[in-house]
Coordinates of C-alpha atoms in Angstrom, one line a residue:
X959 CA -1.3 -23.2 25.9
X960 CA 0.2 -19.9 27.5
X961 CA 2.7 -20.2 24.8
X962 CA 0.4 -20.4 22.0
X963 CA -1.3 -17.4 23.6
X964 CA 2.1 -15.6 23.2
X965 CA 3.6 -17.6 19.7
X966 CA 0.2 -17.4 17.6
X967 CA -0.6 -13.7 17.6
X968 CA 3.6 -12.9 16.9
X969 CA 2.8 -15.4 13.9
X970 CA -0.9 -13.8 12.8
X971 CA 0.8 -10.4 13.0
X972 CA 3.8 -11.5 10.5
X973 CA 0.8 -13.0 8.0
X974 CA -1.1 -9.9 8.2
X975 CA 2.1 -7.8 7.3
X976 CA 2.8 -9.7 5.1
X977 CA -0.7 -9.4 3.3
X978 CA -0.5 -5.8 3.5
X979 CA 3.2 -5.3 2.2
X980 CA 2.0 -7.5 -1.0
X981 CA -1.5 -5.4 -1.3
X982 CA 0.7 -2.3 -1.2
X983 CA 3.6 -3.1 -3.2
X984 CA 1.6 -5.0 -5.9
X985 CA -1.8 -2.6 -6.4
X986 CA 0.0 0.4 -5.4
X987 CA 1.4 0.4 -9.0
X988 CA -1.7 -0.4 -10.4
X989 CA -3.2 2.5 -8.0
X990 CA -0.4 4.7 -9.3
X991 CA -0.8 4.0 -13.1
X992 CA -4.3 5.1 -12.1
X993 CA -3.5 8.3 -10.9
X994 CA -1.1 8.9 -13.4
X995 CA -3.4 8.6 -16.2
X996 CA -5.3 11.8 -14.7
X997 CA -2.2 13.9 -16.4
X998 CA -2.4 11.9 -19.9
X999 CA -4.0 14.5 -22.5
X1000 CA -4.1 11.4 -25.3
X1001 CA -6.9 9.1 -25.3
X1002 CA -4.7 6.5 -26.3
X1003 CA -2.0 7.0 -23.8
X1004 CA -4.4 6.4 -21.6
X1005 CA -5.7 2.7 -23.2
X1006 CA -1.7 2.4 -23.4
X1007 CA -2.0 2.4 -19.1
X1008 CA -5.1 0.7 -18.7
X1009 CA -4.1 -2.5 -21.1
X1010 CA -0.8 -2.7 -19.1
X1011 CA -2.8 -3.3 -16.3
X1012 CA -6.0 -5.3 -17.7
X1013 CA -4.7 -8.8 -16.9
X1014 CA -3.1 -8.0 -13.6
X1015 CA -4.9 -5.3 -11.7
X1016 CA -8.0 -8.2 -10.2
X1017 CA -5.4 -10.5 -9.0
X1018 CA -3.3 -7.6 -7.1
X1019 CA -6.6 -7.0 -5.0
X1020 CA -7.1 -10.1 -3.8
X1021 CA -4.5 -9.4 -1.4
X1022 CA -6.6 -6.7 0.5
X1023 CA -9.7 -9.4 0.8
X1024 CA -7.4 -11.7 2.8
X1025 CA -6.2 -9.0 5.0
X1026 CA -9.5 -8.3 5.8
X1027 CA -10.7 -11.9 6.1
X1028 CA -7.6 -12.4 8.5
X1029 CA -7.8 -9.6 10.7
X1030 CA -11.4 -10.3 10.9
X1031 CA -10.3 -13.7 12.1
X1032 CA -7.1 -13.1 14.1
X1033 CA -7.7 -10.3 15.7
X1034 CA -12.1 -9.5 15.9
X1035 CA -11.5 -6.7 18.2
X1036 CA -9.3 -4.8 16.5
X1037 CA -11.0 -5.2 13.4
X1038 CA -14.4 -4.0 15.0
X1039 CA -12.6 -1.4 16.4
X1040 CA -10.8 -0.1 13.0
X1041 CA -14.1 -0.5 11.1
X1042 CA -16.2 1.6 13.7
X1043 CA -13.5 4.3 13.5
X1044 CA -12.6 4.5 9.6
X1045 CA -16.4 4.1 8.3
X1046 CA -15.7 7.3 5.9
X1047 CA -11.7 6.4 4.8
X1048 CA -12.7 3.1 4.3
X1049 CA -16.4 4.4 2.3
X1050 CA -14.1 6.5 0.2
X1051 CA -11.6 3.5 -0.6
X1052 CA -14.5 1.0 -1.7
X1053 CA -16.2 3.8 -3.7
X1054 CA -12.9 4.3 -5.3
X1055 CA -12.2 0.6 -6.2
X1056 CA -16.1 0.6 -7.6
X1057 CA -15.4 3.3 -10.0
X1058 CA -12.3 2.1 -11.3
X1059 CA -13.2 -1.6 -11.4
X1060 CA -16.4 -0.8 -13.4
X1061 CA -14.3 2.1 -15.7
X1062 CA -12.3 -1.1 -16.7
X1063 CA -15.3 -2.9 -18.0
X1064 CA -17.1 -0.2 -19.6
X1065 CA -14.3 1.6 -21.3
X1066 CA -13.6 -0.2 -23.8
X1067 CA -17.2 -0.6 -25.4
X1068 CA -18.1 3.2 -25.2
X1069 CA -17.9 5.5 -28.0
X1070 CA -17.3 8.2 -25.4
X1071 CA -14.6 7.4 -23.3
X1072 CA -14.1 10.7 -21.2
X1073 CA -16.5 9.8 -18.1
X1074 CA -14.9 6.5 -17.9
X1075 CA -11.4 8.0 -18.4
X1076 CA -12.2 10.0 -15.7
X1077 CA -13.5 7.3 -13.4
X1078 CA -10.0 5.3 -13.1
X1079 CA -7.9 7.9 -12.6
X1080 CA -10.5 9.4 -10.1
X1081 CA -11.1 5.7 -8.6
X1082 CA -7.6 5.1 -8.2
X1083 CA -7.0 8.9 -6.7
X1084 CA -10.0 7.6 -4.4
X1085 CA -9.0 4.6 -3.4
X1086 CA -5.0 5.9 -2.7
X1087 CA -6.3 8.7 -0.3
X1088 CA -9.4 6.5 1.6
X1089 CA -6.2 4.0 2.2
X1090 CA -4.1 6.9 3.4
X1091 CA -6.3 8.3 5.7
X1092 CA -6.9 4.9 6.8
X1093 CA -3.0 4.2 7.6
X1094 CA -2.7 7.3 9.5
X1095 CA -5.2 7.2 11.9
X1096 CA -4.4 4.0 12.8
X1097 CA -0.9 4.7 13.4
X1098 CA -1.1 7.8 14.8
X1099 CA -3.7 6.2 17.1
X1100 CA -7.6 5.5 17.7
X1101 CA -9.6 6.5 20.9
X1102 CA -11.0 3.4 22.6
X1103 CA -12.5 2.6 25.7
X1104 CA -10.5 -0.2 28.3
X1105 CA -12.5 -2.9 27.0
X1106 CA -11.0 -1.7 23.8
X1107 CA -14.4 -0.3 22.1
X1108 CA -13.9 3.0 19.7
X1109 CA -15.3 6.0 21.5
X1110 CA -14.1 8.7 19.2
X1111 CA -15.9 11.2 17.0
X1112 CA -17.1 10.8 13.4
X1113 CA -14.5 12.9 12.2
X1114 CA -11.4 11.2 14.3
X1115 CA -9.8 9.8 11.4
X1116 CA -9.3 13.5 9.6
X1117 CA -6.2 15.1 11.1
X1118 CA -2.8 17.0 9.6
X1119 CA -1.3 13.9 10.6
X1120 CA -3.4 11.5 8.1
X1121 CA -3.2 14.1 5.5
X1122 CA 0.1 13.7 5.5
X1123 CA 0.3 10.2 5.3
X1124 CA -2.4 10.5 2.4
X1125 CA -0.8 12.7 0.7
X1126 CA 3.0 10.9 1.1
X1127 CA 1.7 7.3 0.3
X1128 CA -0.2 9.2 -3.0
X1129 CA 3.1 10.2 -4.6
X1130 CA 4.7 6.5 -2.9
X1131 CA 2.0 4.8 -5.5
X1132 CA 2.8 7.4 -8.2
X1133 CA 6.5 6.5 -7.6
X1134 CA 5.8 2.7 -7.9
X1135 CA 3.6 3.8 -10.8
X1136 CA 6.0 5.3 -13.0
X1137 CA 8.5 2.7 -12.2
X1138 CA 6.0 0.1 -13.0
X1139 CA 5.3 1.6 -16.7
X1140 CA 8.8 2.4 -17.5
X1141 CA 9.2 -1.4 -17.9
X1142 CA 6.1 -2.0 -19.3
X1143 CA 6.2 0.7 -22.0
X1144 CA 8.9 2.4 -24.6
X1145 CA 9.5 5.3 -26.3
X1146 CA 7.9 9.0 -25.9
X1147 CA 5.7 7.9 -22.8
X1148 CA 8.5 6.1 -21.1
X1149 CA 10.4 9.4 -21.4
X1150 CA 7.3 11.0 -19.4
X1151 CA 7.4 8.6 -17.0
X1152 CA 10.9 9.0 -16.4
X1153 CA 10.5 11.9 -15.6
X1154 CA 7.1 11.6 -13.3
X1155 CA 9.6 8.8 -11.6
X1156 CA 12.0 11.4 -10.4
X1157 CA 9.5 14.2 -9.6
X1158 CA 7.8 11.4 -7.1
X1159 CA 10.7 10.5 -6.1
X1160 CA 11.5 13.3 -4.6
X1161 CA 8.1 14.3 -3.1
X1162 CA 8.0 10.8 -1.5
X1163 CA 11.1 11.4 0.4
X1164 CA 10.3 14.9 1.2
X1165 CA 6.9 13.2 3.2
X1166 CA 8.7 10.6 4.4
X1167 CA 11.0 13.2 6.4
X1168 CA 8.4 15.1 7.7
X1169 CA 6.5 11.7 8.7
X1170 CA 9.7 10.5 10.5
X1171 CA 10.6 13.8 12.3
X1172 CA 7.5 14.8 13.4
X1173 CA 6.2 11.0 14.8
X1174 CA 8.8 11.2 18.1
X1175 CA 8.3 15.2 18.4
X1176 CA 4.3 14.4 18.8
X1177 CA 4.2 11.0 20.2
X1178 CA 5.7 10.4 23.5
X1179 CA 5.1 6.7 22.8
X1180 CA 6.4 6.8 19.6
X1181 CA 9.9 8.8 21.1
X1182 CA 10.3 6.7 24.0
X1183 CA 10.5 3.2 21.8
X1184 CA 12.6 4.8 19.0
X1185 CA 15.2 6.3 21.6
X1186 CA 15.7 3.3 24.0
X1187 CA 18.6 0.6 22.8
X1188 CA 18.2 -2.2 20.9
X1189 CA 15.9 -0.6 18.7
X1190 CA 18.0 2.9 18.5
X1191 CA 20.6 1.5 16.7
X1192 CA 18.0 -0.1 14.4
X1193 CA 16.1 3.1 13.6
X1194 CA 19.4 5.2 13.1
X1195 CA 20.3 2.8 10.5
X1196 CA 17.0 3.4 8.4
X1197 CA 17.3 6.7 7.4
X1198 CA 20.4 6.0 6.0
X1199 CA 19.7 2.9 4.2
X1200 CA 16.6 4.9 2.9
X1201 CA 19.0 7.8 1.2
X1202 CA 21.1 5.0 0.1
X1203 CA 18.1 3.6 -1.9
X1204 CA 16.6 6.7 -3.3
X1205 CA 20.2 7.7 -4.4
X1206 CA 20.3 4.2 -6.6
X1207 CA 17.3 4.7 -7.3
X1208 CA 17.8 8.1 -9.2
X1209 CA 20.8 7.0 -10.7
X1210 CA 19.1 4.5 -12.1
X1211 CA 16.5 7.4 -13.5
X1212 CA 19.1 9.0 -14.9
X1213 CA 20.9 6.3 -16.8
X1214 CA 17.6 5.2 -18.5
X1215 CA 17.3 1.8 -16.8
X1216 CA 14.0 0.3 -17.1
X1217 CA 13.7 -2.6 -14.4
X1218 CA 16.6 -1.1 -11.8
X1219 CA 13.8 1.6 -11.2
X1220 CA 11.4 -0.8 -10.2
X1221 CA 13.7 -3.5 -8.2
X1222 CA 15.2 0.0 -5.8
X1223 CA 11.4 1.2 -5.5
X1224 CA 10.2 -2.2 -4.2
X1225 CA 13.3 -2.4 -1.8
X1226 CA 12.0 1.2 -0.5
X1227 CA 8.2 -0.2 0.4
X1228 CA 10.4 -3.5 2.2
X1229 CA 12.5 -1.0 4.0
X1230 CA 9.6 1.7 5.2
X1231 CA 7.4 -1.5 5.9
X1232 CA 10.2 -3.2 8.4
X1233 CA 10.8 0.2 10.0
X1234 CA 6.6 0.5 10.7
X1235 CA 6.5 -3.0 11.8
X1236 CA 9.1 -2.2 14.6
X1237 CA 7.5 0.8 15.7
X1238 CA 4.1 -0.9 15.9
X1239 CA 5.0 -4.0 17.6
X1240 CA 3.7 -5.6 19.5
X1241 CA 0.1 -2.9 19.4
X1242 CA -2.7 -4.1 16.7
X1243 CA -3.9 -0.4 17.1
X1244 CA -0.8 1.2 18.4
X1245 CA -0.2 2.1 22.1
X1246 CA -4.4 1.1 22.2
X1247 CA -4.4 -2.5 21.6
X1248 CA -1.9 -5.4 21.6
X1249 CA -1.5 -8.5 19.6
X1250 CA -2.4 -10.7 22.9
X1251 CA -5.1 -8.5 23.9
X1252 CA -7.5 -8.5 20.6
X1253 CA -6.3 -12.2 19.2
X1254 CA -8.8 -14.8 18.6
X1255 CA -9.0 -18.0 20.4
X1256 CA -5.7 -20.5 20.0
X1257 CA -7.3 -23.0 18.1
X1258 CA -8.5 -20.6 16.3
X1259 CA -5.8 -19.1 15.0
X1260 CA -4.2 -22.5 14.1
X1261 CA -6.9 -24.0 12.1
X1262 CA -6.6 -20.2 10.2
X1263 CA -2.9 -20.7 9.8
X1264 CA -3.4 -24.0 8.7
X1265 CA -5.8 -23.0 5.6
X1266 CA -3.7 -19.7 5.1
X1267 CA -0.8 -21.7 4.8
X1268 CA -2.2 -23.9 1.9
X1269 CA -3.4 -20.5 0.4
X1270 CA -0.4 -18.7 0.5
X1271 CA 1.9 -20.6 -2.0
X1272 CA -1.2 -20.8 -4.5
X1273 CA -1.5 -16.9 -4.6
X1274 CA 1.9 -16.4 -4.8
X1275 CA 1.8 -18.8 -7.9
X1276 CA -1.2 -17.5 -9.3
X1277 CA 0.5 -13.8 -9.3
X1278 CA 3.8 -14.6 -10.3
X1279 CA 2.0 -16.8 -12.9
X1280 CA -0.1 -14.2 -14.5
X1281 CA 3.1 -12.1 -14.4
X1282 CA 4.9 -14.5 -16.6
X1283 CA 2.5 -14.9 -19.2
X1284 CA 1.4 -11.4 -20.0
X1285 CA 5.6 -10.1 -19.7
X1286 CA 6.8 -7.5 -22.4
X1287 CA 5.8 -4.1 -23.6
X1288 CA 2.3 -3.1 -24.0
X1289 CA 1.6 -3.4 -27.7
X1290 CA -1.4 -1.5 -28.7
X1291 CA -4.6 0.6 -26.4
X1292 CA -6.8 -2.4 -26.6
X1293 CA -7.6 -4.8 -23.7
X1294 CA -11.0 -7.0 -24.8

């Protein structure tokens, strides 16, 4: 049993990474292509984005309901915890997904299309930053008691350090974005977002600097574990494997690949998710709450891994599925 106690929560941790990474990688592009379509001055540019995500953008979602459901069940403190301290990030994420979910449905029968232009690129600008100030103050840490109850303020969540992190993962989506429609699009707006690819490009590294440099030089937790061995050597090779990515990444740009783009922008979000997972581990909340201190009961963590387990290969399949069948360019602004 004492090695369940320590195995199980290792394992629930890898799952709920694992849930996130796939939220992230998969409706960040959809959240991107959102965002994007704020700058599109054509009415049917913007149908061009929206139908290239009409038959994808529900299923990419369903990722974040089963990250919730399983931190809910692996982990209850935490998640009471996160949820008492990011009411207002996580109020302006929902309100976000409501706006864009419903401009889906409604845009295409209006005869005025402006307010419900305007509600997915300003959903998906929504939901990007509630996420971002989310991720922020949970890594850069939430005030709780020893029994592990938030006893911060209202306002908590709302720091330079967040905005940061808002603001970098924004252009991160953007990035994956413009990636994401130069594949799925040709001609005079591929060009543009050849072009929006680079410009995030940069901007996302330039964040990602100032994220990595100023995390040891603030956090005395965070600069003791990332200059002690093992996991020095591990960190000092991240950075560099990072350059090494973005570099084939704009070479890429600049030879007018479509999917190389894509494939180097996905091995970016793997690379910048392994190094957070190592700097986290083994906290829930980090330097707060561990893994072993907020997990559920044994048994019940197996009977969830057990049902996650079945559920895992069907998602997968029903993603990579729905992939399949609507491949190609985006023919036409139409999506009924």
């Amino acid at each position: 049993m004492e090695t369940l106690k320590y195995f199980l929560p290792q394992v629930w941790f890898g799952v709920l990474g694992l849930f996130l990474f796939l939220y992230v990688m998969l409706d960040g592009f959809d959240l991107g292509v959102g965002i994007l379509s704020l700058t599109s001055d054509d009415d049917d540019r913007r149908g061009l984005l929206m139908t290239s995500l009409s038959n994808i953008w529900d299923a990419n979602e369903t990722w974040l309901v089963l990250m919730g459901g399983g931190l809910f069940g692996a982990f209850p403190r935490a998640y009471g915890t996160i949820l008492s301290a990011l009411y207002i990030p996580i109020f302006i994420m929902v309100f976000g997904f409501i706006f864009r979910g419903v401009a889906f449905e409604f845009r295409e029968q209006s005869t005025r299309k402006f307010f419900w232009n305007f509600a997915f690129g300003a959903g998906s600008f929504a939901a990007a930053l509630g996420q971002g100030f989310a991720l922020g103050a949970v890594l850069f840490g939430i005030k709780v008691d020893e029994k592990g109850y938030f006893i911060g303020g209202t306002w908590d969540w709302l720091t330079w350090q967040s905005v940061l992190v808002a603001l970098t993962l924004i252009q991160a989506y953007v990035l994956i974005g413009s990636t994401y429609l130069i594949w799925k699009t040709e001609g005079e707006l591929q060009t543009t977002h050849y072009q929006s690819a680079k410009l995030s490009a940069w901007t996302t590294l330039v964040g990602a600097i100032f994220i990595t440099v100023s995390t040891p030089i603030f956090y005395e937790s965070a600069r003791t574990k990332l200059f002690e061995p093992p996991l020095l050597y591990v960190f000092a090779v991240i950075p560099f494997l990072g350059i090494f990515l973005i570099w084939r990444l704009l070479k890429s740009l600049d030879r007018k690949q479509e999917r190389a783009p894509f494939i180097w922008t996905i091995l970016l979000f793997v690379l910048t998710f392994l190094g957070l997972a190592l700097v986290v581990f083994p906290y829930i909340i980090p330097t707060q709450i561990t893994i072993y201190e907020a997990s559920a009961d044994p048994s019940s963590l197996v009977i969830m891994i057990i049902f996650v387990g079945t559920l895992i290969p069907v998602m997968l399949f029903y993603n990579l599925y729905s992939y399949v069948v609507f491949r190609g360019k985006v023919a036409g602004n139409s999506y009924e």
